[in-house]
């Protein structure tokens, strides 16, 4: 391993951090903060992969046979077509590779840094030495940092050390030579790739990229490849099966030709032509392109697909489990009300009226119970309200020192922070949390509990998020181990408002129309959850199950109530996991949204985990298959729409591939069986590939979703691309076209007494019918002459190019002779066009008949 470069000099971090200009200069000097892992395929490797494809090898073999037969012109022309077809394949694969490269850039980890005095998110690769980074619970550390501030910080270093227990970290002054390494007893250092499991911190970047602790062992990560998707595995199996059958048929045809006519070279050429006709070599490219471009199109809609299989599975989702805060609501909290047992204040109704003195203590200790540099929207709202409503009072304490804090836990839904005042000996403890938890800490009697509960219900009924606030004093030097050991005094309630996102009601209505059930899972109060559910359209009188009920509910009882329950409130993270597993046990395909560290198990357990990109933790994003870059609920509906579009368009492309190969295979076999001369030769197969490949990978991929697709029920998750419906549609369309082409060839050969004229007219009808086959299968909803709802310019360009090339082949005698064609009369040309229209009518008849049969079966 090469010696890492010398670390640059690191300045002491300041409150303002680096400037943007300094950051750009250091990025240019030191390079991006990334590891050389899973590099994309180079142009040379792509070219090598294309050249090693079976189709290319078959074409080279055909060229060699033409040379052996002395047909130099045919050999050179064949090689020319080979170059064109291989160029198309190269461009397709390069396009897919570029789309995946764009996704890799989007999926780069993020970092919250201070630049020019402002906290802002940057891509992890843009982090530079000297940056000041803010860390919070759930963050993946973006580089090697020295901590200059910390609060109750613990870090999981198991990725680097193998030790599963989190390591306690503390800030310390920065000194030279204190670099340290993972596992060393240096509590002021945190390392790239490790995970913040608790607390918050501020640190200065000391090393990035290959110079970081993770970078020094990063070589072991190189070359890790991706997994095949279910559809890719199915397609590979089908391709292998077809290739094996094709090889047997081609061998049999070559032997039959040789035995019947005594010409082994032409027999070998006939066998190779049949192998080219049968081999569905475009399918793997089509799948790669559809999935890659589908994920790329999703990224343009602010949805990052971290797992390509999620794209193909989205169309099958039947249940969508969503959090309330930030998903259904705007996650833009603002203080709305303050309440104590002696006074009340409504921010909106009060206008410019000052806050009553009786409520100063409630807001004062709500601020003290929050982080000064808040990451949580509710704490930010409380802090802003404190600065505004307590300005010029004695209730803001910038000079108080934080001694310790008691974080929120699953067992206690409240947090406390211990402060030391410079002019008081005893310590002050501020607590806030769920009202019932605060009431429990204060040991209130039943009448007071009932009065507070009534007020909480009234506020929650208005859709407000309610927190209780309490205070305590403590004289002893050693703090107790639990919040329960303090003598808390109940102060009051703060109610915060998080408005419903304006696009959510319509998006939920679209989910219901698409047969997708939306279920809310939230830690909020039941009345708050019901209020929000009513606003977003989850149904009036929706059934509710609380976390407390869920804790004592058996699996059988839960299974019985799942079908009627839309709201789960006051649920713990492990209960979300249980709910996801329960829905899966019912046969549902579950999509689950989440943003916190504790949501990761549920995200992983869901078929499709959806993480919040803006506010979510790194752990949640790593566990999820999809990331909403703008935290917008409507983006989930967009993702479902794209998922259905990808699967539907893949089926259309496969029907076309099947249908187009049936006449090609038939026209390669039947002349040998009937004693005719070869009808299709390798050059004809290559010409047809110029239509087939772009049609599959460009035309069908660009087709918009059918107009009624988002009002249909989700597809069966076990539905296969090559199911009976797809095979029947493709085989019927192809068989009808084959029958017509055989009749055309036999009729013209008999009447014109010319094999070359019959071959030319048959090929013309085949090419034009292929264009009709594309057009007919672009939409399965109605007749093709009515036109799809949206135009597809790719089909127009491919049609024009095909007609131009066909015109050259039929109209230029020298080119026609290379295809073994004779000139066609105007009457024959008109007859060929008419027969192509007849084939289009046949395709439409098959589409209508099978579609009607399917509707009746439903």
PDB file of C-alpha atoms in Angstrom, residues 326-538:
ATOM      1  CA  UNK A 326     -41.948  15.726   8.343  1.00  0.00           C
ATOM      2  CA  UNK A 327     -43.656  13.278   6.005  1.00  0.00           C
ATOM      3  CA  UNK A 328     -47.323  14.177   6.265  1.00  0.00           C
ATOM      4  CA  UNK A 329     -46.517  17.508   7.892  1.00  0.00           C
ATOM      5  CA  UNK A 330     -44.048  20.221   6.892  1.00  0.00           C
ATOM      6  CA  UNK A 331     -41.581  19.540   9.746  1.00  0.00           C
ATOM      7  CA  UNK A 332     -41.473  23.284  10.276  1.00  0.00           C
ATOM      8  CA  UNK A 333     -42.426  23.504  13.920  1.00  0.00           C
ATOM      9  CA  UNK A 334     -43.501  26.740  15.585  1.00  0.00           C
ATOM     10  CA  UNK A 335     -44.649  27.389  19.141  1.00  0.00           C
ATOM     11  CA  UNK A 336     -48.404  27.893  19.161  1.00  0.00           C
ATOM     12  CA  UNK A 337     -49.555  27.757  22.820  1.00  0.00           C
ATOM     13  CA  UNK A 338     -48.233  27.869  26.373  1.00  0.00           C
ATOM     14  CA  UNK A 339     -50.290  26.658  29.321  1.00  0.00           C
ATOM     15  CA  UNK A 340     -49.924  26.380  33.053  1.00  0.00           C
ATOM     16  CA  UNK A 341     -52.462  25.627  35.731  1.00  0.00           C
ATOM     17  CA  UNK A 342     -52.871  29.382  36.253  1.00  0.00           C
ATOM     18  CA  UNK A 343     -52.538  30.926  32.764  1.00  0.00           C
ATOM     19  CA  UNK A 344     -52.698  30.264  29.021  1.00  0.00           C
ATOM     20  CA  UNK A 345     -51.246  31.986  25.949  1.00  0.00           C
ATOM     21  CA  UNK A 346     -51.976  31.502  22.228  1.00  0.00           C
ATOM     22  CA  UNK A 347     -49.322  33.001  19.954  1.00  0.00           C
ATOM     23  CA  UNK A 348     -51.725  33.622  17.055  1.00  0.00           C
ATOM     24  CA  UNK A 349     -54.543  35.109  19.145  1.00  0.00           C
ATOM     25  CA  UNK A 350     -52.195  37.199  21.310  1.00  0.00           C
ATOM     26  CA  UNK A 351     -50.606  38.998  18.371  1.00  0.00           C
ATOM     27  CA  UNK A 352     -48.176  41.540  19.823  1.00  0.00           C
ATOM     28  CA  UNK A 353     -49.364  41.070  23.415  1.00  0.00           C
ATOM     29  CA  UNK A 354     -46.527  40.218  25.808  1.00  0.00           C
ATOM     30  CA  UNK A 355     -46.308  36.797  27.440  1.00  0.00           C
ATOM     31  CA  UNK A 356     -47.794  36.714  30.940  1.00  0.00           C
ATOM     32  CA  UNK A 357     -45.352  36.513  33.832  1.00  0.00           C
ATOM     33  CA  UNK A 358     -47.012  33.299  35.041  1.00  0.00           C
ATOM     34  CA  UNK A 359     -45.821  31.531  31.869  1.00  0.00           C
ATOM     35  CA  UNK A 360     -42.250  32.829  31.828  1.00  0.00           C
ATOM     36  CA  UNK A 361     -41.064  29.837  33.828  1.00  0.00           C
ATOM     37  CA  UNK A 362     -42.704  27.348  31.463  1.00  0.00           C
ATOM     38  CA  UNK A 363     -40.913  28.763  28.429  1.00  0.00           C
ATOM     39  CA  UNK A 364     -37.672  29.390  30.374  1.00  0.00           C
ATOM     40  CA  UNK A 365     -37.298  25.752  31.384  1.00  0.00           C
ATOM     41  CA  UNK A 366     -38.513  24.468  28.015  1.00  0.00           C
ATOM     42  CA  UNK A 367     -35.572  26.382  26.512  1.00  0.00           C
ATOM     43  CA  UNK A 368     -33.185  25.014  29.156  1.00  0.00           C
ATOM     44  CA  UNK A 369     -34.390  21.476  28.425  1.00  0.00           C
ATOM     45  CA  UNK A 370     -33.437  21.924  24.752  1.00  0.00           C
ATOM     46  CA  UNK A 371     -30.053  21.905  23.049  1.00  0.00           C
ATOM     47  CA  UNK A 372     -28.566  25.347  22.458  1.00  0.00           C
ATOM     48  CA  UNK A 373     -27.542  24.321  18.956  1.00  0.00           C
ATOM     49  CA  UNK A 374     -30.715  22.442  18.164  1.00  0.00           C
ATOM     50  CA  UNK A 375     -31.037  19.861  15.415  1.00  0.00           C
ATOM     51  CA  UNK A 376     -34.585  18.866  16.346  1.00  0.00           C
ATOM     52  CA  UNK A 377     -37.302  21.098  14.782  1.00  0.00           C
ATOM     53  CA  UNK A 378     -39.260  21.271  18.037  1.00  0.00           C
ATOM     54  CA  UNK A 379     -36.214  22.386  19.999  1.00  0.00           C
ATOM     55  CA  UNK A 380     -35.438  24.981  17.328  1.00  0.00           C
ATOM     56  CA  UNK A 381     -39.007  26.301  17.599  1.00  0.00           C
ATOM     57  CA  UNK A 382     -38.790  26.473  21.401  1.00  0.00           C
ATOM     58  CA  UNK A 383     -35.458  28.294  21.204  1.00  0.00           C
ATOM     59  CA  UNK A 384     -36.785  30.818  18.680  1.00  0.00           C
ATOM     60  CA  UNK A 385     -39.883  31.444  20.808  1.00  0.00           C
ATOM     61  CA  UNK A 386     -37.702  31.949  23.883  1.00  0.00           C
ATOM     62  CA  UNK A 387     -35.554  34.556  22.135  1.00  0.00           C
ATOM     63  CA  UNK A 388     -38.685  36.349  20.968  1.00  0.00           C
ATOM     64  CA  UNK A 389     -41.025  36.129  23.978  1.00  0.00           C
ATOM     65  CA  UNK A 390     -38.421  36.276  26.780  1.00  0.00           C
ATOM     66  CA  UNK A 391     -36.276  39.040  25.276  1.00  0.00           C
ATOM     67  CA  UNK A 392     -35.139  41.642  27.831  1.00  0.00           C
ATOM     68  CA  UNK A 393     -36.081  39.384  30.748  1.00  0.00           C
ATOM     69  CA  UNK A 394     -34.043  37.486  33.316  1.00  0.00           C
ATOM     70  CA  UNK A 395     -35.238  34.135  32.004  1.00  0.00           C
ATOM     71  CA  UNK A 396     -32.606  33.593  29.301  1.00  0.00           C
ATOM     72  CA  UNK A 397     -29.379  32.144  30.676  1.00  0.00           C
ATOM     73  CA  UNK A 398     -26.534  32.334  28.189  1.00  0.00           C
ATOM     74  CA  UNK A 399     -24.055  32.294  31.123  1.00  0.00           C
ATOM     75  CA  UNK A 400     -25.281  28.992  32.609  1.00  0.00           C
ATOM     76  CA  UNK A 401     -23.048  25.957  32.131  1.00  0.00           C
ATOM     77  CA  UNK A 402     -24.359  22.560  31.071  1.00  0.00           C
ATOM     78  CA  UNK A 403     -23.251  19.913  33.579  1.00  0.00           C
ATOM     79  CA  UNK A 404     -24.906  16.778  32.219  1.00  0.00           C
ATOM     80  CA  UNK A 405     -28.035  15.546  30.515  1.00  0.00           C
ATOM     81  CA  UNK A 406     -30.378  12.575  30.641  1.00  0.00           C
ATOM     82  CA  UNK A 407     -31.370  11.692  27.066  1.00  0.00           C
ATOM     83  CA  UNK A 408     -34.720  10.455  25.844  1.00  0.00           C
ATOM     84  CA  UNK A 409     -35.058   6.675  25.986  1.00  0.00           C
ATOM     85  CA  UNK A 410     -37.605   4.008  25.120  1.00  0.00           C
ATOM     86  CA  UNK A 411     -38.342   3.560  28.833  1.00  0.00           C
ATOM     87  CA  UNK A 412     -38.679   7.289  29.610  1.00  0.00           C
ATOM     88  CA  UNK A 413     -40.154   9.591  26.942  1.00  0.00           C
ATOM     89  CA  UNK A 414     -38.633  12.656  28.585  1.00  0.00           C
ATOM     90  CA  UNK A 415     -35.197  14.273  28.708  1.00  0.00           C
ATOM     91  CA  UNK A 416     -33.525  16.363  31.405  1.00  0.00           C
ATOM     92  CA  UNK A 417     -30.569  18.738  31.274  1.00  0.00           C
ATOM     93  CA  UNK A 418     -28.581  19.739  34.350  1.00  0.00           C
ATOM     94  CA  UNK A 419     -27.331  23.337  34.550  1.00  0.00           C
ATOM     95  CA  UNK A 420     -25.021  25.249  36.875  1.00  0.00           C
ATOM     96  CA  UNK A 421     -25.795  28.909  37.465  1.00  0.00           C
ATOM     97  CA  UNK A 422     -22.774  31.123  38.212  1.00  0.00           C
ATOM     98  CA  UNK A 423     -24.581  32.756  41.160  1.00  0.00           C
ATOM     99  CA  UNK A 424     -26.223  29.681  42.724  1.00  0.00           C
ATOM    100  CA  UNK A 425     -24.719  26.669  44.456  1.00  0.00           C
ATOM    101  CA  UNK A 426     -27.419  24.133  43.667  1.00  0.00           C
ATOM    102  CA  UNK A 427     -27.906  22.777  40.202  1.00  0.00           C
ATOM    103  CA  UNK A 428     -30.995  23.448  38.124  1.00  0.00           C
ATOM    104  CA  UNK A 429     -32.637  20.620  36.209  1.00  0.00           C
ATOM    105  CA  UNK A 430     -34.957  21.297  33.272  1.00  0.00           C
ATOM    106  CA  UNK A 431     -37.081  18.473  31.860  1.00  0.00           C
ATOM    107  CA  UNK A 432     -39.398  18.221  28.879  1.00  0.00           C
ATOM    108  CA  UNK A 433     -41.096  15.343  27.085  1.00  0.00           C
ATOM    109  CA  UNK A 434     -44.368  13.536  26.585  1.00  0.00           C
ATOM    110  CA  UNK A 435     -46.936  15.015  29.020  1.00  0.00           C
ATOM    111  CA  UNK A 436     -47.665  11.665  30.637  1.00  0.00           C
ATOM    112  CA  UNK A 437     -43.921  11.086  31.217  1.00  0.00           C
ATOM    113  CA  UNK A 438     -43.487  14.543  32.802  1.00  0.00           C
ATOM    114  CA  UNK A 439     -46.564  13.992  34.971  1.00  0.00           C
ATOM    115  CA  UNK A 440     -45.061  10.681  36.072  1.00  0.00           C
ATOM    116  CA  UNK A 441     -41.750  12.367  36.966  1.00  0.00           C
ATOM    117  CA  UNK A 442     -43.609  14.970  39.062  1.00  0.00           C
ATOM    118  CA  UNK A 443     -45.640  12.360  41.015  1.00  0.00           C
ATOM    119  CA  UNK A 444     -48.852  14.396  40.729  1.00  0.00           C
ATOM    120  CA  UNK A 445     -52.097  13.427  42.412  1.00  0.00           C
ATOM    121  CA  UNK A 446     -55.104  12.148  40.463  1.00  0.00           C
ATOM    122  CA  UNK A 447     -57.084  15.450  40.202  1.00  0.00           C
ATOM    123  CA  UNK A 448     -54.085  17.352  38.803  1.00  0.00           C
ATOM    124  CA  UNK A 449     -53.309  14.492  36.414  1.00  0.00           C
ATOM    125  CA  UNK A 450     -56.891  14.581  35.141  1.00  0.00           C
ATOM    126  CA  UNK A 451     -56.836  18.349  34.609  1.00  0.00           C
ATOM    127  CA  UNK A 452     -53.562  18.194  32.686  1.00  0.00           C
ATOM    128  CA  UNK A 453     -54.826  15.250  30.628  1.00  0.00           C
ATOM    129  CA  UNK A 454     -57.933  17.210  29.639  1.00  0.00           C
ATOM    130  CA  UNK A 455     -55.786  20.133  28.502  1.00  0.00           C
ATOM    131  CA  UNK A 456     -53.466  17.816  26.549  1.00  0.00           C
ATOM    132  CA  UNK A 457     -56.468  16.256  24.793  1.00  0.00           C
ATOM    133  CA  UNK A 458     -57.863  19.672  23.883  1.00  0.00           C
ATOM    134  CA  UNK A 459     -54.552  20.825  22.394  1.00  0.00           C
ATOM    135  CA  UNK A 460     -53.920  17.543  20.615  1.00  0.00           C
ATOM    136  CA  UNK A 461     -57.444  17.664  19.213  1.00  0.00           C
ATOM    137  CA  UNK A 462     -56.400  20.819  17.382  1.00  0.00           C
ATOM    138  CA  UNK A 463     -53.499  18.947  15.803  1.00  0.00           C
ATOM    139  CA  UNK A 464     -50.832  20.401  18.104  1.00  0.00           C
ATOM    140  CA  UNK A 465     -47.743  18.572  19.357  1.00  0.00           C
ATOM    141  CA  UNK A 466     -47.796  18.824  23.171  1.00  0.00           C
ATOM    142  CA  UNK A 467     -44.835  18.624  25.528  1.00  0.00           C
ATOM    143  CA  UNK A 468     -44.784  18.795  29.291  1.00  0.00           C
ATOM    144  CA  UNK A 469     -42.210  20.947  31.147  1.00  0.00           C
ATOM    145  CA  UNK A 470     -40.857  20.507  34.674  1.00  0.00           C
ATOM    146  CA  UNK A 471     -38.020  21.803  36.858  1.00  0.00           C
ATOM    147  CA  UNK A 472     -36.020  20.621  39.846  1.00  0.00           C
ATOM    148  CA  UNK A 473     -33.085  21.707  41.986  1.00  0.00           C
ATOM    149  CA  UNK A 474     -30.347  19.414  43.249  1.00  0.00           C
ATOM    150  CA  UNK A 475     -27.830  20.143  46.022  1.00  0.00           C
ATOM    151  CA  UNK A 476     -25.596  17.051  46.131  1.00  0.00           C
ATOM    152  CA  UNK A 477     -22.260  16.869  44.299  1.00  0.00           C
ATOM    153  CA  UNK A 478     -22.933  13.505  42.603  1.00  0.00           C
ATOM    154  CA  UNK A 479     -25.866  13.354  40.222  1.00  0.00           C
ATOM    155  CA  UNK A 480     -28.272  10.412  40.444  1.00  0.00           C
ATOM    156  CA  UNK A 481     -28.406   7.733  37.781  1.00  0.00           C
ATOM    157  CA  UNK A 482     -32.055   8.278  36.855  1.00  0.00           C
ATOM    158  CA  UNK A 483     -34.339  11.254  36.229  1.00  0.00           C
ATOM    159  CA  UNK A 484     -36.824   9.740  38.678  1.00  0.00           C
ATOM    160  CA  UNK A 485     -34.489  10.581  41.556  1.00  0.00           C
ATOM    161  CA  UNK A 486     -35.043  14.329  41.135  1.00  0.00           C
ATOM    162  CA  UNK A 487     -37.912  16.114  42.913  1.00  0.00           C
ATOM    163  CA  UNK A 488     -39.573  17.669  39.876  1.00  0.00           C
ATOM    164  CA  UNK A 489     -42.140  20.443  39.960  1.00  0.00           C
ATOM    165  CA  UNK A 490     -44.670  20.529  37.119  1.00  0.00           C
ATOM    166  CA  UNK A 491     -44.590  23.897  35.313  1.00  0.00           C
ATOM    167  CA  UNK A 492     -46.917  23.539  32.338  1.00  0.00           C
ATOM    168  CA  UNK A 493     -47.361  22.573  28.721  1.00  0.00           C
ATOM    169  CA  UNK A 494     -45.971  23.866  25.445  1.00  0.00           C
ATOM    170  CA  UNK A 495     -47.897  23.126  22.248  1.00  0.00           C
ATOM    171  CA  UNK A 496     -46.202  23.265  18.859  1.00  0.00           C
ATOM    172  CA  UNK A 497     -47.739  23.309  15.430  1.00  0.00           C
ATOM    173  CA  UNK A 498     -46.520  21.437  12.390  1.00  0.00           C
ATOM    174  CA  UNK A 499     -48.864  22.153   9.473  1.00  0.00           C
ATOM    175  CA  UNK A 500     -49.875  19.441   7.018  1.00  0.00           C
ATOM    176  CA  UNK A 501     -48.007  19.616   3.722  1.00  0.00           C
ATOM    177  CA  UNK A 502     -50.362  21.085   1.114  1.00  0.00           C
ATOM    178  CA  UNK A 503     -49.791  18.275  -1.411  1.00  0.00           C
ATOM    179  CA  UNK A 504     -50.321  15.393   1.029  1.00  0.00           C
ATOM    180  CA  UNK A 505     -54.142  15.045   0.837  1.00  0.00           C
ATOM    181  CA  UNK A 506     -54.028  14.726  -2.957  1.00  0.00           C
ATOM    182  CA  UNK A 507     -51.096  12.295  -2.795  1.00  0.00           C
ATOM    183  CA  UNK A 508     -52.916  10.061  -0.299  1.00  0.00           C
ATOM    184  CA  UNK A 509     -56.012  10.140  -2.512  1.00  0.00           C
ATOM    185  CA  UNK A 510     -53.814   8.983  -5.407  1.00  0.00           C
ATOM    186  CA  UNK A 511     -52.451   6.148  -3.244  1.00  0.00           C
ATOM    187  CA  UNK A 512     -55.988   5.019  -2.396  1.00  0.00           C
ATOM    188  CA  UNK A 513     -56.972   5.180  -6.068  1.00  0.00           C
ATOM    189  CA  UNK A 514     -53.933   3.026  -6.897  1.00  0.00           C
ATOM    190  CA  UNK A 515     -54.987   0.391  -4.365  1.00  0.00           C
ATOM    191  CA  UNK A 516     -52.273   1.338  -1.860  1.00  0.00           C
ATOM    192  CA  UNK A 517     -53.286   1.517   1.767  1.00  0.00           C
ATOM    193  CA  UNK A 518     -51.656   4.333   3.776  1.00  0.00           C
ATOM    194  CA  UNK A 519     -51.000   3.679   7.470  1.00  0.00           C
ATOM    195  CA  UNK A 520     -49.709   6.284   9.942  1.00  0.00           C
ATOM    196  CA  UNK A 521     -47.147   5.197  12.558  1.00  0.00           C
ATOM    197  CA  UNK A 522     -46.200   7.992  14.928  1.00  0.00           C
ATOM    198  CA  UNK A 523     -44.941   8.643  18.424  1.00  0.00           C
ATOM    199  CA  UNK A 524     -47.507  11.427  18.829  1.00  0.00           C
ATOM    200  CA  UNK A 525     -50.536  11.600  21.076  1.00  0.00           C
ATOM    201  CA  UNK A 526     -53.617   9.719  19.740  1.00  0.00           C
ATOM    202  CA  UNK A 527     -55.741  12.853  19.443  1.00  0.00           C
ATOM    203  CA  UNK A 528     -52.980  14.672  17.540  1.00  0.00           C
ATOM    204  CA  UNK A 529     -52.580  11.727  15.198  1.00  0.00           C
ATOM    205  CA  UNK A 530     -56.345  11.557  14.580  1.00  0.00           C
ATOM    206  CA  UNK A 531     -56.476  15.297  13.855  1.00  0.00           C
ATOM    207  CA  UNK A 532     -53.700  15.055  11.267  1.00  0.00           C
ATOM    208  CA  UNK A 533     -55.225  11.897   9.790  1.00  0.00           C
ATOM    209  CA  UNK A 534     -58.522  13.732   9.353  1.00  0.00           C
ATOM    210  CA  UNK A 535     -56.765  16.622   7.569  1.00  0.00           C
ATOM    211  CA  UNK A 536     -54.817  14.411   5.143  1.00  0.00           C
ATOM    212  CA  UNK A 537     -57.700  12.118   4.248  1.00  0.00           C
ATOM    213  CA  UNK A 538     -56.916   8.928   6.109  1.00  0.00           C
TER     214      UNK A 538
END
